[in-house]
mmCIF file of C-alpha atoms in Angstrom:
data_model
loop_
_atom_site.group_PDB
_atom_site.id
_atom_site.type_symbol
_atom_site.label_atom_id
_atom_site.label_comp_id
_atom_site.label_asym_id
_atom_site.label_seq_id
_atom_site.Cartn_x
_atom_site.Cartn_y
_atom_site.Cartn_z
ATOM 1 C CA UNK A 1 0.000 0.000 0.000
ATOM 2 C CA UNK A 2 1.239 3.439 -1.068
ATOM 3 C CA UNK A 3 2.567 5.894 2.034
ATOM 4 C CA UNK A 4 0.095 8.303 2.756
ATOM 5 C CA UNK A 5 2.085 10.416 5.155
ATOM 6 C CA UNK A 6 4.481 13.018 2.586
ATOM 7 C CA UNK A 7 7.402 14.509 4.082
ATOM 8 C CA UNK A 8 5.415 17.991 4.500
ATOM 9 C CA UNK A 9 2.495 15.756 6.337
ATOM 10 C CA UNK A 10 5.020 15.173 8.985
ATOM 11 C CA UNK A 11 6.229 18.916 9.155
ATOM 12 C CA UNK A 12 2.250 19.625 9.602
ATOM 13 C CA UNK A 13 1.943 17.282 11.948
ATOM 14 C CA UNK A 14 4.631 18.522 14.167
ATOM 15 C CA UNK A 15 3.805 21.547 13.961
ATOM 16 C CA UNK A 16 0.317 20.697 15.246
ATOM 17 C CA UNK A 17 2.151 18.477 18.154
ATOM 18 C CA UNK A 18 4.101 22.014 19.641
ATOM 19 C CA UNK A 19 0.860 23.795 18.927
ATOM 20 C CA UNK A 20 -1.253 21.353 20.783
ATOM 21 C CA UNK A 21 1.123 21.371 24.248
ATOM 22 C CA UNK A 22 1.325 17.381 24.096
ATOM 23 C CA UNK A 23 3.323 15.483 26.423
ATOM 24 C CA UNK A 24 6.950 14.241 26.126
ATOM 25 C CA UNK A 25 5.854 10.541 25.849
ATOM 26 C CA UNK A 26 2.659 11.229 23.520
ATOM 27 C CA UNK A 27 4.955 13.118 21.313
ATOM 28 C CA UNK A 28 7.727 10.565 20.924
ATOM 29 C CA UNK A 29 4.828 7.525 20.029
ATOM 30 C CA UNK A 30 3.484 10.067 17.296
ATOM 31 C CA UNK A 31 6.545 10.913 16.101
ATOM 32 C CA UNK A 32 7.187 6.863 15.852
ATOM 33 C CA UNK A 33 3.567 6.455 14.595
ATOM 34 C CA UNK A 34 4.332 8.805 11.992
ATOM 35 C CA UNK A 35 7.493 6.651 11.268
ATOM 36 C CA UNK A 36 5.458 3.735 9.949
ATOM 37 C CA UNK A 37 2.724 5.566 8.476
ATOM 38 C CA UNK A 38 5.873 6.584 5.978
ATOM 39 C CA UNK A 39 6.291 3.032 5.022
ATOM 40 C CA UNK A 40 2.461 1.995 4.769
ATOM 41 C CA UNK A 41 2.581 0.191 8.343
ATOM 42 C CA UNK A 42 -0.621 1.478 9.394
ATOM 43 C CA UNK A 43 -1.477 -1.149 12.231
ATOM 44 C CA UNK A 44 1.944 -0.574 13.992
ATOM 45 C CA UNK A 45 1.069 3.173 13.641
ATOM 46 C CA UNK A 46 -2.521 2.642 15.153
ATOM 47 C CA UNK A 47 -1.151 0.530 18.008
ATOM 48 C CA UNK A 48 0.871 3.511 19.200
ATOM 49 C CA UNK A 49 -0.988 5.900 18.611
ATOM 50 C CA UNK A 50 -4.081 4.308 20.821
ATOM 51 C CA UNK A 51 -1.139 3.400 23.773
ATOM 52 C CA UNK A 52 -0.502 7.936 23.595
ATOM 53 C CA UNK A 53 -3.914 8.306 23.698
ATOM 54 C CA UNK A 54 -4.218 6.133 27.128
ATOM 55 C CA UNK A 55 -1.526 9.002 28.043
ATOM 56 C CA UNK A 56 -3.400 11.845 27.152
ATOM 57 C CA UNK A 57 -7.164 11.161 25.913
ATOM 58 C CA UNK A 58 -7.531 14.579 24.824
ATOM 59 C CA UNK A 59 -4.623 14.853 22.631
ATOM 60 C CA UNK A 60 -5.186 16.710 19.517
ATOM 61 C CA UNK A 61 -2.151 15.857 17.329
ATOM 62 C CA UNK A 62 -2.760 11.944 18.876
ATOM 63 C CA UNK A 63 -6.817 12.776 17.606
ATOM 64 C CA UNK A 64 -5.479 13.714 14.024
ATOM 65 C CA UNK A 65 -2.561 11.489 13.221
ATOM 66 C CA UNK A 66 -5.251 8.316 13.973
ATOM 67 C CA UNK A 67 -7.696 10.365 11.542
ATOM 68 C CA UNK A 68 -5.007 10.273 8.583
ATOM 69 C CA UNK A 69 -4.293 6.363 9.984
ATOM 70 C CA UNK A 70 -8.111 5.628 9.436
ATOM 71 C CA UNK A 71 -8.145 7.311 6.212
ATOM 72 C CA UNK A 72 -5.059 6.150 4.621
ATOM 73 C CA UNK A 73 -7.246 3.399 5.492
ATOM 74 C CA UNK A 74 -10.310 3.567 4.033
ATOM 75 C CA UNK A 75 -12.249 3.999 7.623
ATOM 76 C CA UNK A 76 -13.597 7.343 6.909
ATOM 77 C CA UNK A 77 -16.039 7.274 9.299
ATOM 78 C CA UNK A 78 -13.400 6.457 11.978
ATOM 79 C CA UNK A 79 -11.316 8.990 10.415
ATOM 80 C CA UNK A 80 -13.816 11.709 10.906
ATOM 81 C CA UNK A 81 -14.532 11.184 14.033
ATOM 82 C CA UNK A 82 -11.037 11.545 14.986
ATOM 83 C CA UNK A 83 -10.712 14.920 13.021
ATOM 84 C CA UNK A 84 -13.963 16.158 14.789
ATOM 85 C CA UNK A 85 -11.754 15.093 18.341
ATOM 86 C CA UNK A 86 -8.650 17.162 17.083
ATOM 87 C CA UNK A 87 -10.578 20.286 16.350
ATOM 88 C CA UNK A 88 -12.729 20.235 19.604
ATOM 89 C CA UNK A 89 -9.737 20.325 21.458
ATOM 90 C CA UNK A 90 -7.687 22.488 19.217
ATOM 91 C CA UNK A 91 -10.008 24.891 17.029
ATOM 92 C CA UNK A 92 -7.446 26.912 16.203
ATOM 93 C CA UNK A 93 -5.292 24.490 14.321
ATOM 94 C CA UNK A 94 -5.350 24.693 10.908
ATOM 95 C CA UNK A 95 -3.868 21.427 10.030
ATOM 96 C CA UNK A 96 -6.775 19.552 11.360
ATOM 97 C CA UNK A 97 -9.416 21.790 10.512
ATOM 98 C CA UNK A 98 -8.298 21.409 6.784
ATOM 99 C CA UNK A 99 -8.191 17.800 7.269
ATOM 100 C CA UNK A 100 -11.525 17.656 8.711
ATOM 101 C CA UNK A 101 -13.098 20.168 6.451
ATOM 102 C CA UNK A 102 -11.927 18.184 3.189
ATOM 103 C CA UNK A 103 -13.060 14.560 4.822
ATOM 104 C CA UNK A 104 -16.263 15.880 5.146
ATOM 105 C CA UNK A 105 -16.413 17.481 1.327
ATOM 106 C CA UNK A 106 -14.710 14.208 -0.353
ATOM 107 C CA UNK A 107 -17.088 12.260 1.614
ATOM 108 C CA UNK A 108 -20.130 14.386 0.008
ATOM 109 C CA UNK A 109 -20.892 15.713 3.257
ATOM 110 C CA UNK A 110 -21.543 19.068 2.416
ATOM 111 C CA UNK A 111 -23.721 20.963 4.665
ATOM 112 C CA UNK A 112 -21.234 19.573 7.316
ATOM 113 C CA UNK A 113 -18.454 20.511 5.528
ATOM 114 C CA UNK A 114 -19.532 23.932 5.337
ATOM 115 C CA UNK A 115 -20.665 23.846 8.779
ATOM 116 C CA UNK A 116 -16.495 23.222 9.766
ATOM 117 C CA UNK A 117 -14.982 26.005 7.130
ATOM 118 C CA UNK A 118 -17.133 28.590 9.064
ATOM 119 C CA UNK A 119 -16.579 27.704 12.914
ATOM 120 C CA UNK A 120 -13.121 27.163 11.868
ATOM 121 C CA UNK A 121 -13.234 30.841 10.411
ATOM 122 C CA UNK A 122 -14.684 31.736 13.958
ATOM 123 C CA UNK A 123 -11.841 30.639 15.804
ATOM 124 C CA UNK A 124 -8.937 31.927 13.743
ATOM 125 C CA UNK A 125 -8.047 35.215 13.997
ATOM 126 C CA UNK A 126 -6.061 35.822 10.422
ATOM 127 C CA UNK A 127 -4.417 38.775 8.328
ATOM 128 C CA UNK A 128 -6.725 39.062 4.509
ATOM 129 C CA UNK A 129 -3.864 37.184 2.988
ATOM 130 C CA UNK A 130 -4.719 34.203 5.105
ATOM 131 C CA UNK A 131 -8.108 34.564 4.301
ATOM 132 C CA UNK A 132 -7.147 34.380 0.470
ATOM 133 C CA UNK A 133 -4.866 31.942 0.574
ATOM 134 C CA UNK A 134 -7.319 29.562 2.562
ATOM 135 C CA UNK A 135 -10.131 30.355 -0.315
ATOM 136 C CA UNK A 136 -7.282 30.190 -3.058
ATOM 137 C CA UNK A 137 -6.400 26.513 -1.742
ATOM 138 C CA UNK A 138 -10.583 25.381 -1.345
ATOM 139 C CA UNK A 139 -11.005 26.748 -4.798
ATOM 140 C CA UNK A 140 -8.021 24.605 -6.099
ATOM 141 C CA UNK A 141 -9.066 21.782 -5.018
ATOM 142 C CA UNK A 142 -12.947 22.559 -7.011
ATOM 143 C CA UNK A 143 -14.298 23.686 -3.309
ATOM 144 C CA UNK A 144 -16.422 26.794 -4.842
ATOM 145 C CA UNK A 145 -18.906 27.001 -1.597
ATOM 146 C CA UNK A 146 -16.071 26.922 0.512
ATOM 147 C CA UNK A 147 -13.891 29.440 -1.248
ATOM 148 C CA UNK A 148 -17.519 31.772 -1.636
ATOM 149 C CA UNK A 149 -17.684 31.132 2.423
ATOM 150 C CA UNK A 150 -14.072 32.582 3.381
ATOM 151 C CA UNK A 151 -14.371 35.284 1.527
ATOM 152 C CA UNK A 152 -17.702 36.242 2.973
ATOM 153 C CA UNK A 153 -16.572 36.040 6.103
ATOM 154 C CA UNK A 154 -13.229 37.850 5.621
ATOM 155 C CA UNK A 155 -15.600 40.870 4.457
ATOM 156 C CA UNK A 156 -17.317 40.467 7.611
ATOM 157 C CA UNK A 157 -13.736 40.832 9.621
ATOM 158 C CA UNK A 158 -12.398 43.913 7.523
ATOM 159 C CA UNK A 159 -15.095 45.923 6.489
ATOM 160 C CA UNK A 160 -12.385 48.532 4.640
ATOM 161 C CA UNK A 161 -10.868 46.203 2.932
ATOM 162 C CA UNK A 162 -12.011 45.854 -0.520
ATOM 163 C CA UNK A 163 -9.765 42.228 -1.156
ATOM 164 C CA UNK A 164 -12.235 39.907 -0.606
ATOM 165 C CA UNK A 165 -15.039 41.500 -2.576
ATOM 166 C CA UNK A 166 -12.769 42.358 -5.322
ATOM 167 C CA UNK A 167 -11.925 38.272 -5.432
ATOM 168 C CA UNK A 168 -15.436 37.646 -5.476
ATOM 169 C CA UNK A 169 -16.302 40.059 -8.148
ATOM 170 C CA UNK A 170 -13.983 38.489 -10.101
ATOM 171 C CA UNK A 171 -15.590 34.931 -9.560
ATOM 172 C CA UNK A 172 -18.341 35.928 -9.844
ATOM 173 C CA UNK A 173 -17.884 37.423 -13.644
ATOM 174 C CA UNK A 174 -16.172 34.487 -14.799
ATOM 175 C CA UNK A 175 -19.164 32.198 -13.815
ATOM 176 C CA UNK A 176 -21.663 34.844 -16.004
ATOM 177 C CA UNK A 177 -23.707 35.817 -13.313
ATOM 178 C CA UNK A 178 -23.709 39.449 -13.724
ATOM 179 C CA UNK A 179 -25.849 40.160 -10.570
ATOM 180 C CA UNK A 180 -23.822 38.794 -8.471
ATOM 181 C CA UNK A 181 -20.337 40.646 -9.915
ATOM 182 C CA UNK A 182 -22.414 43.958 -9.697
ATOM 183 C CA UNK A 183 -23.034 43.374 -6.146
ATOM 184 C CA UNK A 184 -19.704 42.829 -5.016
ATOM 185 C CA UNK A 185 -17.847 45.509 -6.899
ATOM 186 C CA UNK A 186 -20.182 47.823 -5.984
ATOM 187 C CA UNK A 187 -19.519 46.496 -2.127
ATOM 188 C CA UNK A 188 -15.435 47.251 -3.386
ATOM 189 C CA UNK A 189 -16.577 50.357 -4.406
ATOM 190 C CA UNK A 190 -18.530 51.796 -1.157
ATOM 191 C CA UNK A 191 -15.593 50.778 0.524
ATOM 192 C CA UNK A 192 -12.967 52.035 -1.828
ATOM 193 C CA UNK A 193 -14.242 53.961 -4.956
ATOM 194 C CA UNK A 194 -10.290 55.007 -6.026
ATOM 195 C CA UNK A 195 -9.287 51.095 -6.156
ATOM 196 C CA UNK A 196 -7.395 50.901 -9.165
ATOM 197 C CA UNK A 197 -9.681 49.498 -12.061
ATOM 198 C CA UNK A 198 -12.614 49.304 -9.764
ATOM 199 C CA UNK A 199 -14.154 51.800 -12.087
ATOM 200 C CA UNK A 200 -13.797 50.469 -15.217
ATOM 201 C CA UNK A 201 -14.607 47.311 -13.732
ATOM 202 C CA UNK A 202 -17.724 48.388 -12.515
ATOM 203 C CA UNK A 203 -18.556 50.687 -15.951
ATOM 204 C CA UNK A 204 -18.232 47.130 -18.100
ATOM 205 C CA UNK A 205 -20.540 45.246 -15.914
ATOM 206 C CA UNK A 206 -22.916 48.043 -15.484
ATOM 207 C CA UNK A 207 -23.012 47.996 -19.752
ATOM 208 C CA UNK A 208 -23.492 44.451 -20.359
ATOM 209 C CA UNK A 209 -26.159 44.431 -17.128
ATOM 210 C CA UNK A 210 -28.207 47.007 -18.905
ATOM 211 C CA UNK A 211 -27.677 45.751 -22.620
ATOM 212 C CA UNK A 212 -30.664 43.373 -23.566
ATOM 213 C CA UNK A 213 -29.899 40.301 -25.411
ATOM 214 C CA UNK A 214 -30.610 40.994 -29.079
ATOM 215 C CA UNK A 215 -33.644 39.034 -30.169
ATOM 216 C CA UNK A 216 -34.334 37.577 -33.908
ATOM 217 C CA UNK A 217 -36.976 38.262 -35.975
ATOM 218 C CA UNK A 218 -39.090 35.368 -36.568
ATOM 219 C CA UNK A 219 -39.529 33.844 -39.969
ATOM 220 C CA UNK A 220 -42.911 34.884 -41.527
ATOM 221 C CA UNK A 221 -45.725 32.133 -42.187
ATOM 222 C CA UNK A 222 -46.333 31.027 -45.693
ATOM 223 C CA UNK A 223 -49.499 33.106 -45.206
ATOM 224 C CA UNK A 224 -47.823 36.405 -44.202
ATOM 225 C CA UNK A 225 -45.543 35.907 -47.613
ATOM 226 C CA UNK A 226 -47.916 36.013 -49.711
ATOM 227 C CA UNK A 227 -50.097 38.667 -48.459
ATOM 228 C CA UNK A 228 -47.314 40.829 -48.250
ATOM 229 C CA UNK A 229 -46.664 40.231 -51.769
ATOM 230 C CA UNK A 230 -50.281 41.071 -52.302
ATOM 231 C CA UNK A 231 -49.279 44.174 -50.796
#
């Protein structure tokens, strides 16, 4: 079976064990748990990973390394679960919160899904680049809700900023839907009407909004012909 933990899974994961305050001992059976994940051992991985949980029940990098042991394994349901643990004890992680937001969407839960991107969003206070590279990343991997959902709420959190609505603007007008550009440019534009290109922007949607669709002119009935050639 094909390693699922990647070289930058472990950096993640570490990162999440120093953010999560775990103990000495719990640390050094992830680390080994980790180990064998590398090599596709996934039931030596499991077996240490359980023994650091009887250290430390409420471990969070414990709760997400048995997640992506359970998934590399095909137990999604397990695999949730343990994702759902990992974020209840540490919202503020990003590592799990990814994990368990893109379980849920791969696994066609979407409401749920959604449900995680936004009290994840809740908990994490973040600069707007954070914001767009989090909606960047969901929309790269064919997220669209999610990516519409961060940068909704990162207008909510910087209300003169015109980033966000810009981004959305621009989504927006690639998918057609002109009502929805309008809107958010003209949200940029409240907030910043200098922006440079808001103006034009918001000139060429305001054009093709108004512009009606140009209709044909129906072919006349047999009928009509020849009484117009009466006439």
């Amino acid at each position: 079976m094909k390693a699922f933990v990647t070289g930058a899974g472990i950096l993640a994961g570490l990162l999440l064990v120093l953010a999560a305050g775990c103990t000495i001992d719990s640390v050094r059976l992830n680390q080994r748990a980790q180990v064998y994940m590398e090599y596709g051992e996934y039931e030596k991985a499991e077996e240490l990973l359980k023994k650091s949980l009887d250290n430390d029940h409420e471990n969070p990098a414990t709760r997400y390394w048995l997640g992506r042991c359970y998934q590399a394994t095909g137990r999604i349901d397990q695999a949730i679960y343990e994702y759902g643990l990992a974020v209840r004890f540490a919202p503020s992680i990003e590592t799990a919160q990814m994990a368990y937001i893109n379980i849920l969407h791969e696994d066609q839960r979407e409401e749920e899904s959604l449900r995680a991107t936004k009290a994840f969003l809740a908990h994490k206070d973040m600069l707007m680049g954070e914001y767009v590279r989090i909606a960047n990343n969901f929309r790269d991997k064919g997220m669209d809700m999610h990516y519409i959902t961060t940068l909704h709420y990162a207008q909510e959190k910087n209300l003169k900023d015109p980033t966000p609505s810009l981004a959305l603007a621009d989504y927006f007008a690639e998918k057609g839907d002109v009502e929805q550009t309008m809107k958010a440019l003209s949200r940029a534009f409240e907030i910043d009407p200098y922006y440079p290109g808001l103006a034009e922007k918001l000139g060429r949607n305001t054009y093709q909004e108004k512009t009606p669709e140009p209709t044909s002119i129906p072919e006349p009935s047999p009928l009509d012909k020849e009484l117009r050639e009466l006439n």
